Short mmCIF file of N, CA, C and O in Angstrom, two decimals:
data_model
loop_
_atom_site.label_atom_id
_atom_site.label_comp_id
_atom_site.label_asym_id
_atom_site.label_seq_id
_atom_site.Cartn_x
_atom_site.Cartn_y
_atom_site.Cartn_z
N MET A 27 -58.16 9.52 -24.69
CA MET A 27 -57.29 10.55 -24.13
C MET A 27 -56.34 9.91 -23.12
O MET A 27 -56.75 9.20 -22.22
N ASP A 28 -55.08 10.17 -23.30
CA ASP A 28 -54.12 9.72 -22.29
C ASP A 28 -53.78 10.90 -21.38
O ASP A 28 -54.53 11.85 -21.31
N VAL A 29 -52.67 10.84 -20.72
CA VAL A 29 -52.33 11.85 -19.72
C VAL A 29 -51.76 13.10 -20.39
O VAL A 29 -50.90 13.02 -21.27
N ILE A 30 -52.27 14.26 -19.96
CA ILE A 30 -51.74 15.56 -20.41
C ILE A 30 -51.00 16.16 -19.23
O ILE A 30 -51.54 16.26 -18.13
N ASN A 31 -49.74 16.58 -19.44
CA ASN A 31 -49.00 17.19 -18.35
C ASN A 31 -48.56 18.60 -18.74
O ASN A 31 -48.17 18.86 -19.87
N THR A 32 -48.70 19.51 -17.79
CA THR A 32 -48.27 20.90 -17.96
C THR A 32 -47.68 21.37 -16.65
O THR A 32 -47.74 20.68 -15.63
N SER A 33 -47.12 22.57 -16.69
CA SER A 33 -46.57 23.15 -15.46
C SER A 33 -47.06 24.59 -15.33
O SER A 33 -47.37 25.25 -16.31
N GLY A 34 -47.10 25.05 -14.08
CA GLY A 34 -47.48 26.43 -13.79
C GLY A 34 -46.59 26.96 -12.70
O GLY A 34 -46.12 26.20 -11.84
N ARG A 35 -46.32 28.28 -12.75
CA ARG A 35 -45.44 28.88 -11.74
C ARG A 35 -46.08 30.13 -11.18
O ARG A 35 -46.81 30.84 -11.86
N ARG A 36 -45.76 30.41 -9.90
CA ARG A 36 -46.20 31.63 -9.23
C ARG A 36 -45.24 31.89 -8.09
O ARG A 36 -45.07 31.01 -7.24
N LYS A 37 -44.63 33.06 -8.05
CA LYS A 37 -43.61 33.41 -7.05
C LYS A 37 -42.52 32.34 -7.04
O LYS A 37 -41.86 32.14 -8.05
N ALA A 38 -42.34 31.63 -5.95
CA ALA A 38 -41.29 30.61 -5.88
C ALA A 38 -41.85 29.21 -6.08
O ALA A 38 -41.12 28.23 -5.95
N SER A 39 -43.14 29.09 -6.40
CA SER A 39 -43.78 27.78 -6.52
C SER A 39 -43.77 27.29 -7.95
O SER A 39 -44.03 28.06 -8.88
N VAL A 40 -43.52 26.02 -8.11
CA VAL A 40 -43.58 25.37 -9.42
C VAL A 40 -44.47 24.14 -9.27
O VAL A 40 -44.23 23.28 -8.43
N ALA A 41 -45.53 24.07 -10.10
CA ALA A 41 -46.47 22.95 -10.05
C ALA A 41 -46.44 22.21 -11.37
O ALA A 41 -46.51 22.82 -12.43
N ARG A 42 -46.32 20.88 -11.29
CA ARG A 42 -46.46 20.02 -12.47
C ARG A 42 -47.72 19.20 -12.27
O ARG A 42 -47.90 18.60 -11.21
N ILE A 43 -48.59 19.19 -13.27
CA ILE A 43 -49.84 18.45 -13.13
C ILE A 43 -49.97 17.42 -14.24
O ILE A 43 -49.41 17.58 -15.33
N TYR A 44 -50.70 16.36 -13.93
CA TYR A 44 -50.99 15.29 -14.88
C TYR A 44 -52.50 15.13 -14.91
O TYR A 44 -53.11 14.71 -13.93
N LEU A 45 -53.12 15.50 -16.04
CA LEU A 45 -54.58 15.50 -16.20
C LEU A 45 -54.98 14.26 -16.99
O LEU A 45 -54.41 13.98 -18.05
N SER A 46 -55.97 13.52 -16.48
CA SER A 46 -56.46 12.33 -17.16
C SER A 46 -57.94 12.18 -16.89
O SER A 46 -58.49 12.79 -15.98
N LYS A 47 -58.60 11.34 -17.71
CA LYS A 47 -60.02 11.04 -17.48
C LYS A 47 -60.18 10.34 -16.14
O LYS A 47 -59.32 9.56 -15.74
N GLY A 48 -61.27 10.64 -15.45
CA GLY A 48 -61.46 9.99 -14.16
C GLY A 48 -62.75 10.41 -13.49
O GLY A 48 -63.76 10.67 -14.16
N THR A 49 -62.70 10.54 -12.16
CA THR A 49 -63.90 10.82 -11.38
C THR A 49 -63.84 12.14 -10.63
O THR A 49 -64.67 12.40 -9.77
N GLY A 50 -62.83 12.97 -10.89
CA GLY A 50 -62.75 14.27 -10.23
C GLY A 50 -61.82 14.31 -9.04
O GLY A 50 -61.90 15.24 -8.23
N ASN A 51 -60.94 13.33 -8.88
CA ASN A 51 -59.99 13.33 -7.78
C ASN A 51 -58.84 14.29 -8.07
O ASN A 51 -58.29 14.28 -9.17
N ILE A 52 -58.48 15.10 -7.08
CA ILE A 52 -57.33 15.98 -7.18
C ILE A 52 -56.39 15.63 -6.04
O ILE A 52 -56.76 15.78 -4.88
N THR A 53 -55.20 15.14 -6.38
CA THR A 53 -54.20 14.83 -5.35
C THR A 53 -53.01 15.75 -5.51
O THR A 53 -52.53 15.97 -6.61
N VAL A 54 -52.60 16.33 -4.39
CA VAL A 54 -51.46 17.25 -4.36
C VAL A 54 -50.38 16.62 -3.49
O VAL A 54 -50.59 16.40 -2.29
N ASN A 55 -49.23 16.31 -4.09
CA ASN A 55 -48.11 15.67 -3.40
C ASN A 55 -48.54 14.42 -2.64
O ASN A 55 -48.13 14.18 -1.50
N GLY A 56 -49.41 13.62 -3.24
CA GLY A 56 -49.84 12.36 -2.65
C GLY A 56 -51.00 12.47 -1.68
O GLY A 56 -51.50 11.46 -1.22
N LYS A 57 -51.47 13.67 -1.36
CA LYS A 57 -52.60 13.86 -0.46
C LYS A 57 -53.78 14.43 -1.24
O LYS A 57 -53.60 15.05 -2.29
N ASP A 58 -54.97 14.28 -0.69
CA ASP A 58 -56.14 14.93 -1.28
C ASP A 58 -55.98 16.44 -1.14
O ASP A 58 -55.44 16.92 -0.14
N TYR A 59 -56.45 17.19 -2.12
CA TYR A 59 -56.23 18.64 -2.08
C TYR A 59 -56.93 19.31 -0.91
O TYR A 59 -56.48 20.36 -0.45
N LYS A 60 -57.99 18.71 -0.39
CA LYS A 60 -58.69 19.32 0.75
C LYS A 60 -57.90 19.15 2.05
O LYS A 60 -58.03 19.98 2.95
N THR A 61 -57.08 18.13 2.15
CA THR A 61 -56.23 18.00 3.33
C THR A 61 -54.94 18.78 3.16
O THR A 61 -54.38 19.28 4.12
N TYR A 62 -54.44 18.90 1.92
CA TYR A 62 -53.22 19.65 1.67
C TYR A 62 -53.46 21.15 1.83
O TYR A 62 -52.63 21.87 2.36
N PHE A 63 -54.62 21.63 1.34
CA PHE A 63 -55.01 23.03 1.50
C PHE A 63 -56.27 23.08 2.37
O PHE A 63 -57.38 22.96 1.86
N PRO A 64 -56.15 23.24 3.69
CA PRO A 64 -57.34 23.19 4.54
C PRO A 64 -58.26 24.41 4.42
O PRO A 64 -59.45 24.32 4.72
N GLN A 65 -57.75 25.55 3.97
CA GLN A 65 -58.58 26.75 3.86
C GLN A 65 -59.50 26.66 2.64
O GLN A 65 -59.07 26.27 1.55
N LYS A 66 -60.75 27.09 2.81
CA LYS A 66 -61.75 26.99 1.74
C LYS A 66 -61.41 27.88 0.55
O LYS A 66 -61.60 27.48 -0.59
N HIS A 67 -60.91 29.10 0.81
CA HIS A 67 -60.64 30.00 -0.31
C HIS A 67 -59.45 29.53 -1.14
O HIS A 67 -59.39 29.80 -2.35
N ILE A 68 -58.54 28.80 -0.54
CA ILE A 68 -57.42 28.25 -1.29
C ILE A 68 -57.90 27.03 -2.10
O ILE A 68 -57.49 26.84 -3.25
N GLN A 69 -58.78 26.23 -1.53
CA GLN A 69 -59.37 25.11 -2.26
C GLN A 69 -60.13 25.62 -3.49
O GLN A 69 -60.08 25.01 -4.56
N TYR A 70 -60.81 26.75 -3.33
CA TYR A 70 -61.55 27.35 -4.45
C TYR A 70 -60.59 27.75 -5.57
O TYR A 70 -60.90 27.58 -6.75
N ASN A 71 -59.42 28.29 -5.22
CA ASN A 71 -58.43 28.67 -6.23
C ASN A 71 -58.01 27.46 -7.06
O ASN A 71 -57.83 27.58 -8.27
N VAL A 72 -57.84 26.32 -6.41
CA VAL A 72 -57.39 25.11 -7.12
C VAL A 72 -58.47 24.62 -8.08
O VAL A 72 -58.18 24.21 -9.20
N THR A 73 -59.74 24.66 -7.67
CA THR A 73 -60.83 24.10 -8.48
C THR A 73 -61.51 25.13 -9.38
O THR A 73 -62.47 24.79 -10.07
N GLU A 74 -61.04 26.36 -9.39
CA GLU A 74 -61.68 27.42 -10.18
C GLU A 74 -61.79 27.10 -11.67
O GLU A 74 -62.85 27.33 -12.27
N PRO A 75 -60.73 26.59 -12.34
CA PRO A 75 -60.88 26.28 -13.77
C PRO A 75 -61.97 25.25 -14.07
O PRO A 75 -62.65 25.33 -15.09
N PHE A 76 -62.17 24.27 -13.16
CA PHE A 76 -63.22 23.28 -13.35
C PHE A 76 -64.60 23.94 -13.31
O PHE A 76 -65.49 23.59 -14.08
N GLY A 77 -64.78 24.90 -12.38
CA GLY A 77 -66.06 25.59 -12.28
C GLY A 77 -66.37 26.47 -13.48
O GLY A 77 -67.51 26.56 -13.92
N ILE A 78 -65.35 27.12 -14.01
CA ILE A 78 -65.55 27.99 -15.17
C ILE A 78 -65.95 27.17 -16.39
O ILE A 78 -66.86 27.56 -17.14
N LEU A 79 -65.31 26.02 -16.57
CA LEU A 79 -65.59 25.18 -17.74
C LEU A 79 -66.72 24.18 -17.50
O LEU A 79 -67.14 23.50 -18.44
N GLU A 80 -67.20 24.07 -16.26
CA GLU A 80 -68.27 23.16 -15.87
C GLU A 80 -67.93 21.71 -16.23
O GLU A 80 -68.72 21.01 -16.85
N VAL A 81 -66.73 21.28 -15.83
CA VAL A 81 -66.27 19.91 -16.09
C VAL A 81 -65.88 19.20 -14.80
O VAL A 81 -64.97 18.39 -14.78
N GLU A 82 -66.59 19.49 -13.69
CA GLU A 82 -66.30 18.82 -12.43
C GLU A 82 -66.60 17.33 -12.56
O GLU A 82 -67.49 16.93 -13.31
N ASN A 83 -65.88 16.51 -11.83
CA ASN A 83 -66.07 15.06 -11.76
C ASN A 83 -65.88 14.35 -13.11
O ASN A 83 -66.47 13.29 -13.33
N ILE A 84 -65.09 14.93 -14.00
CA ILE A 84 -64.81 14.29 -15.28
C ILE A 84 -63.32 13.94 -15.38
O ILE A 84 -62.96 12.93 -15.97
N TYR A 85 -62.46 14.78 -14.80
CA TYR A 85 -61.02 14.60 -14.94
C TYR A 85 -60.35 14.43 -13.58
O TYR A 85 -60.74 15.06 -12.60
N ASP A 86 -59.33 13.58 -13.54
CA ASP A 86 -58.48 13.42 -12.37
C ASP A 86 -57.22 14.25 -12.58
O ASP A 86 -56.70 14.33 -13.69
N VAL A 87 -56.73 14.84 -11.49
CA VAL A 87 -55.52 15.66 -11.55
C VAL A 87 -54.55 15.17 -10.48
O VAL A 87 -54.91 15.05 -9.32
N LYS A 88 -53.34 14.86 -10.91
CA LYS A 88 -52.26 14.51 -9.98
C LYS A 88 -51.26 15.66 -10.03
O LYS A 88 -50.79 16.03 -11.11
N VAL A 89 -50.96 16.25 -8.87
CA VAL A 89 -50.13 17.44 -8.80
C VAL A 89 -48.87 17.16 -8.01
O VAL A 89 -48.92 16.52 -6.96
N VAL A 90 -47.74 17.65 -8.52
CA VAL A 90 -46.48 17.68 -7.78
C VAL A 90 -46.09 19.15 -7.71
O VAL A 90 -45.84 19.77 -8.74
N VAL A 91 -46.07 19.71 -6.50
CA VAL A 91 -45.78 21.14 -6.34
C VAL A 91 -44.67 21.31 -5.33
O VAL A 91 -44.60 20.62 -4.32
N ARG A 92 -43.74 22.22 -5.63
CA ARG A 92 -42.59 22.49 -4.76
C ARG A 92 -42.40 23.98 -4.62
O ARG A 92 -42.66 24.74 -5.54
N GLY A 93 -41.90 24.39 -3.46
CA GLY A 93 -41.49 25.77 -3.24
C GLY A 93 -42.63 26.71 -2.90
O GLY A 93 -43.78 26.45 -3.19
N GLY A 94 -42.28 27.83 -2.27
CA GLY A 94 -43.24 28.87 -1.97
C GLY A 94 -44.20 28.53 -0.86
O GLY A 94 -44.05 27.52 -0.16
N GLY A 95 -45.20 29.37 -0.70
CA GLY A 95 -46.22 29.18 0.33
C GLY A 95 -47.46 28.55 -0.25
O GLY A 95 -47.54 28.26 -1.45
N PHE A 96 -48.47 28.35 0.59
CA PHE A 96 -49.66 27.64 0.14
C PHE A 96 -50.44 28.44 -0.91
O PHE A 96 -51.01 27.87 -1.83
N LYS A 97 -50.45 29.77 -0.80
CA LYS A 97 -51.21 30.57 -1.76
C LYS A 97 -50.52 30.58 -3.13
O LYS A 97 -51.18 30.43 -4.17
N GLY A 98 -49.21 30.73 -3.14
CA GLY A 98 -48.47 30.68 -4.39
C GLY A 98 -48.58 29.31 -5.05
O GLY A 98 -48.70 29.21 -6.27
N GLN A 99 -48.58 28.26 -4.24
CA GLN A 99 -48.73 26.91 -4.77
C GLN A 99 -50.10 26.72 -5.40
O GLN A 99 -50.23 26.14 -6.48
N ALA A 100 -51.14 27.25 -4.73
CA ALA A 100 -52.50 27.10 -5.27
C ALA A 100 -52.64 27.83 -6.60
O ALA A 100 -53.26 27.32 -7.53
N HIS A 101 -52.05 29.01 -6.71
CA HIS A 101 -52.13 29.77 -7.96
C HIS A 101 -51.31 29.09 -9.07
O HIS A 101 -51.70 29.13 -10.24
N ALA A 102 -50.19 28.47 -8.71
CA ALA A 102 -49.40 27.73 -9.70
C ALA A 102 -50.19 26.52 -10.21
O ALA A 102 -50.18 26.24 -11.42
N ILE A 103 -50.89 25.84 -9.32
CA ILE A 103 -51.71 24.69 -9.71
C ILE A 103 -52.85 25.15 -10.62
O ILE A 103 -53.14 24.52 -11.64
N ARG A 104 -53.47 26.28 -10.27
CA ARG A 104 -54.57 26.82 -11.08
C ARG A 104 -54.12 27.13 -12.50
O ARG A 104 -54.81 26.80 -13.47
N LEU A 105 -52.95 27.73 -12.64
CA LEU A 105 -52.41 28.04 -13.96
C LEU A 105 -52.11 26.77 -14.75
O LEU A 105 -52.43 26.67 -15.94
N ALA A 106 -51.52 25.78 -14.09
CA ALA A 106 -51.19 24.53 -14.77
C ALA A 106 -52.44 23.79 -15.24
O ALA A 106 -52.46 23.26 -16.36
N ILE A 107 -53.48 23.77 -14.42
CA ILE A 107 -54.73 23.11 -14.81
C ILE A 107 -55.36 23.83 -16.00
O ILE A 107 -55.83 23.21 -16.94
N SER A 108 -55.33 25.16 -15.98
CA SER A 108 -55.89 25.93 -17.10
C SER A 108 -55.13 25.66 -18.39
O SER A 108 -55.74 25.51 -19.46
N LYS A 109 -53.80 25.58 -18.30
CA LYS A 109 -52.99 25.28 -19.48
C LYS A 109 -53.28 23.88 -20.01
O LYS A 109 -53.31 23.66 -21.22
N ALA A 110 -53.51 22.93 -19.10
CA ALA A 110 -53.82 21.57 -19.52
C ALA A 110 -55.17 21.51 -20.24
O ALA A 110 -55.31 20.78 -21.23
N PHE A 111 -56.15 22.27 -19.78
CA PHE A 111 -57.46 22.28 -20.43
C PHE A 111 -57.38 22.88 -21.83
O PHE A 111 -58.08 22.44 -22.74
N THR A 112 -56.52 23.89 -22.02
CA THR A 112 -56.38 24.45 -23.36
C THR A 112 -55.66 23.48 -24.29
O THR A 112 -55.92 23.47 -25.49
N LYS A 113 -54.74 22.65 -23.75
CA LYS A 113 -54.13 21.59 -24.55
C LYS A 113 -55.15 20.54 -24.94
O LYS A 113 -55.13 20.00 -26.04
N LEU A 114 -56.07 20.25 -24.01
CA LEU A 114 -57.09 19.23 -24.23
C LEU A 114 -58.08 19.66 -25.30
O LEU A 114 -58.39 18.90 -26.21
N ASN A 115 -58.57 20.90 -25.19
CA ASN A 115 -59.59 21.39 -26.13
C ASN A 115 -59.36 22.89 -26.32
O ASN A 115 -59.41 23.65 -25.36
N GLU A 116 -59.15 23.31 -27.54
CA GLU A 116 -58.86 24.72 -27.83
C GLU A 116 -60.08 25.62 -27.57
O GLU A 116 -59.93 26.82 -27.36
N ASP A 117 -61.28 25.06 -27.52
CA ASP A 117 -62.49 25.85 -27.23
C ASP A 117 -62.53 26.32 -25.78
O ASP A 117 -63.23 27.28 -25.46
N PHE A 118 -61.79 25.64 -24.90
CA PHE A 118 -61.73 26.04 -23.49
C PHE A 118 -60.92 27.31 -23.29
O PHE A 118 -60.98 27.93 -22.23
N ARG A 119 -60.14 27.70 -24.29
CA ARG A 119 -59.23 28.85 -24.15
C ARG A 119 -59.98 30.15 -23.91
O ARG A 119 -59.57 30.96 -23.06
N VAL A 120 -61.07 30.40 -24.62
CA VAL A 120 -61.79 31.68 -24.54
C VAL A 120 -62.35 31.96 -23.15
O VAL A 120 -62.08 33.02 -22.58
N PRO A 121 -63.11 31.04 -22.52
CA PRO A 121 -63.61 31.35 -21.18
C PRO A 121 -62.51 31.47 -20.13
O PRO A 121 -62.61 32.29 -19.21
N LEU A 122 -61.44 30.67 -20.26
CA LEU A 122 -60.35 30.76 -19.30
C LEU A 122 -59.58 32.07 -19.46
O LEU A 122 -59.17 32.68 -18.49
N LYS A 123 -59.38 32.49 -20.70
CA LYS A 123 -58.67 33.74 -20.97
C LYS A 123 -59.48 34.93 -20.45
O LYS A 123 -58.92 35.90 -19.93
N LYS A 124 -60.81 34.85 -20.58
CA LYS A 124 -61.68 35.93 -20.11
C LYS A 124 -61.59 36.11 -18.60
O LYS A 124 -61.65 37.22 -18.09
N GLN A 125 -61.41 35.01 -17.86
CA GLN A 125 -61.28 35.05 -16.40
C GLN A 125 -59.84 35.21 -15.94
O GLN A 125 -59.55 35.10 -14.75
N LYS A 126 -58.90 35.43 -16.89
CA LYS A 126 -57.47 35.64 -16.60
C LYS A 126 -56.82 34.44 -15.92
O LYS A 126 -55.95 34.59 -15.08
N MET A 127 -57.24 33.24 -16.31
CA MET A 127 -56.66 32.03 -15.75
C MET A 127 -55.37 31.62 -16.46
O MET A 127 -54.64 30.78 -15.95
N LEU A 128 -55.12 32.17 -17.63
CA LEU A 128 -53.96 31.74 -18.43
C LEU A 128 -52.80 32.70 -18.35
O LEU A 128 -51.80 32.53 -19.04
N THR A 129 -52.90 33.76 -17.51
CA THR A 129 -51.79 34.71 -17.41
C THR A 129 -50.91 34.33 -16.23
O THR A 129 -51.39 34.07 -15.13
N ARG A 130 -49.62 34.31 -16.49
CA ARG A 130 -48.63 34.01 -15.45
C ARG A 130 -48.36 35.29 -14.69
O ARG A 130 -47.95 36.30 -15.27
N ASP A 131 -48.59 35.30 -13.39
CA ASP A 131 -48.31 36.46 -12.55
C ASP A 131 -46.82 36.48 -12.26
O ASP A 131 -46.31 35.66 -11.52
N ALA A 132 -46.11 37.41 -12.87
CA ALA A 132 -44.65 37.41 -12.84
C ALA A 132 -44.07 38.13 -11.63
O ALA A 132 -42.85 38.24 -11.52
N ARG A 133 -44.91 38.62 -10.73
CA ARG A 133 -44.38 39.35 -9.57
C ARG A 133 -43.67 38.40 -8.62
O ARG A 133 -44.23 37.40 -8.19
N VAL A 134 -42.43 38.72 -8.31
CA VAL A 134 -41.64 37.94 -7.36
C VAL A 134 -41.04 38.89 -6.34
O VAL A 134 -41.05 40.11 -6.53
N VAL A 135 -40.49 38.35 -5.27
CA VAL A 135 -39.91 39.16 -4.21
C VAL A 135 -38.67 39.87 -4.72
O VAL A 135 -37.81 39.28 -5.38
N GLU A 136 -38.58 41.17 -4.43
CA GLU A 136 -37.42 41.96 -4.84
C GLU A 136 -36.21 41.57 -4.00
O GLU A 136 -36.32 41.30 -2.81
N ARG A 137 -35.04 41.56 -4.64
CA ARG A 137 -33.84 41.12 -3.93
C ARG A 137 -33.39 42.16 -2.90
O ARG A 137 -33.64 43.35 -3.05
N LYS A 138 -32.71 41.67 -1.87
CA LYS A 138 -32.18 42.54 -0.83
C LYS A 138 -30.95 43.26 -1.37
O LYS A 138 -30.11 42.65 -2.03
N LYS A 139 -30.85 44.58 -1.08
CA LYS A 139 -29.69 45.36 -1.52
C LYS A 139 -28.69 45.45 -0.37
O LYS A 139 -29.07 45.43 0.80
N TYR A 140 -27.43 45.55 -0.72
CA TYR A 140 -26.39 45.64 0.30
C TYR A 140 -26.49 47.01 0.99
O TYR A 140 -26.88 48.00 0.40
N GLY A 141 -26.13 47.05 2.27
CA GLY A 141 -26.20 48.29 3.05
C GLY A 141 -27.60 48.61 3.54
O GLY A 141 -27.83 49.67 4.12
N LYS A 142 -28.55 47.72 3.31
CA LYS A 142 -29.93 47.92 3.77
C LYS A 142 -30.40 46.64 4.44
O LYS A 142 -29.95 45.55 4.10
N PRO A 143 -31.34 46.76 5.40
CA PRO A 143 -31.81 45.55 6.07
C PRO A 143 -32.75 44.69 5.20
O PRO A 143 -32.81 43.48 5.37
N LYS A 144 -33.50 45.33 4.27
CA LYS A 144 -34.38 44.62 3.35
C LYS A 144 -34.19 45.22 1.97
O LYS A 144 -33.21 45.92 1.74
N ALA A 145 -35.12 44.98 1.07
CA ALA A 145 -34.95 45.46 -0.31
C ALA A 145 -34.94 46.98 -0.38
O ALA A 145 -34.10 47.58 -1.04
N ARG A 146 -35.87 47.63 0.32
CA ARG A 146 -35.96 49.09 0.26
C ARG A 146 -35.87 49.77 1.61
O ARG A 146 -35.61 50.96 1.69
N LYS A 147 -36.10 49.03 2.68
CA LYS A 147 -36.08 49.60 4.02
C LYS A 147 -34.66 50.06 4.36
O LYS A 147 -33.69 49.39 4.05
N SER A 148 -34.57 51.23 5.01
CA SER A 148 -33.27 51.74 5.43
C SER A 148 -33.18 51.76 6.93
O SER A 148 -34.20 51.69 7.64
N PHE A 149 -31.96 51.85 7.43
CA PHE A 149 -31.77 52.00 8.85
C PHE A 149 -32.22 53.40 9.27
O PHE A 149 -32.26 54.32 8.44
N GLN A 150 -32.54 53.58 10.55
CA GLN A 150 -33.03 54.87 11.03
C GLN A 150 -31.97 55.94 10.82
O GLN A 150 -30.79 55.76 11.13
N PHE A 151 -32.41 57.09 10.27
CA PHE A 151 -31.49 58.19 9.95
C PHE A 151 -31.51 59.21 11.09
O PHE A 151 -32.58 59.62 11.55
N SER A 152 -30.35 59.59 11.57
CA SER A 152 -30.24 60.59 12.62
C SER A 152 -29.51 61.81 12.05
O SER A 152 -28.38 61.69 11.59
N LYS A 153 -30.19 62.94 12.04
CA LYS A 153 -29.61 64.14 11.46
C LYS A 153 -28.51 64.69 12.35
O LYS A 153 -27.51 65.23 11.88
N ARG A 154 -28.71 64.63 13.67
CA ARG A 154 -27.70 65.18 14.60
C ARG A 154 -27.26 64.12 15.59
O ARG A 154 -27.94 63.25 15.96
#
């Protein structure tokens, strides 16, 4: 097996990952994922596909992620890793699909409208 690369997106974040055989190292933008994402629940989001498929410490993942916040980046990485596992082995598709790891969450921030301070918020209305 050589390197498998896929991409995942969430909100404004775009993650490109490179999956290869290894010892379970996950590097995000050149840093270990535990230092890049210090919160435990965000670290769990990144490693969730490994736990579902029970393939921890078998594959190395190199991630390049840009844009958005840390939570959107973690979800983009999660989607990219799930897509890479389905490329690697088609049998992995069923458990990942059952846990909704392969669906792209298309919700993005609504654009600001002219004449309003935000997308839907209006200025205070005075009747008299």
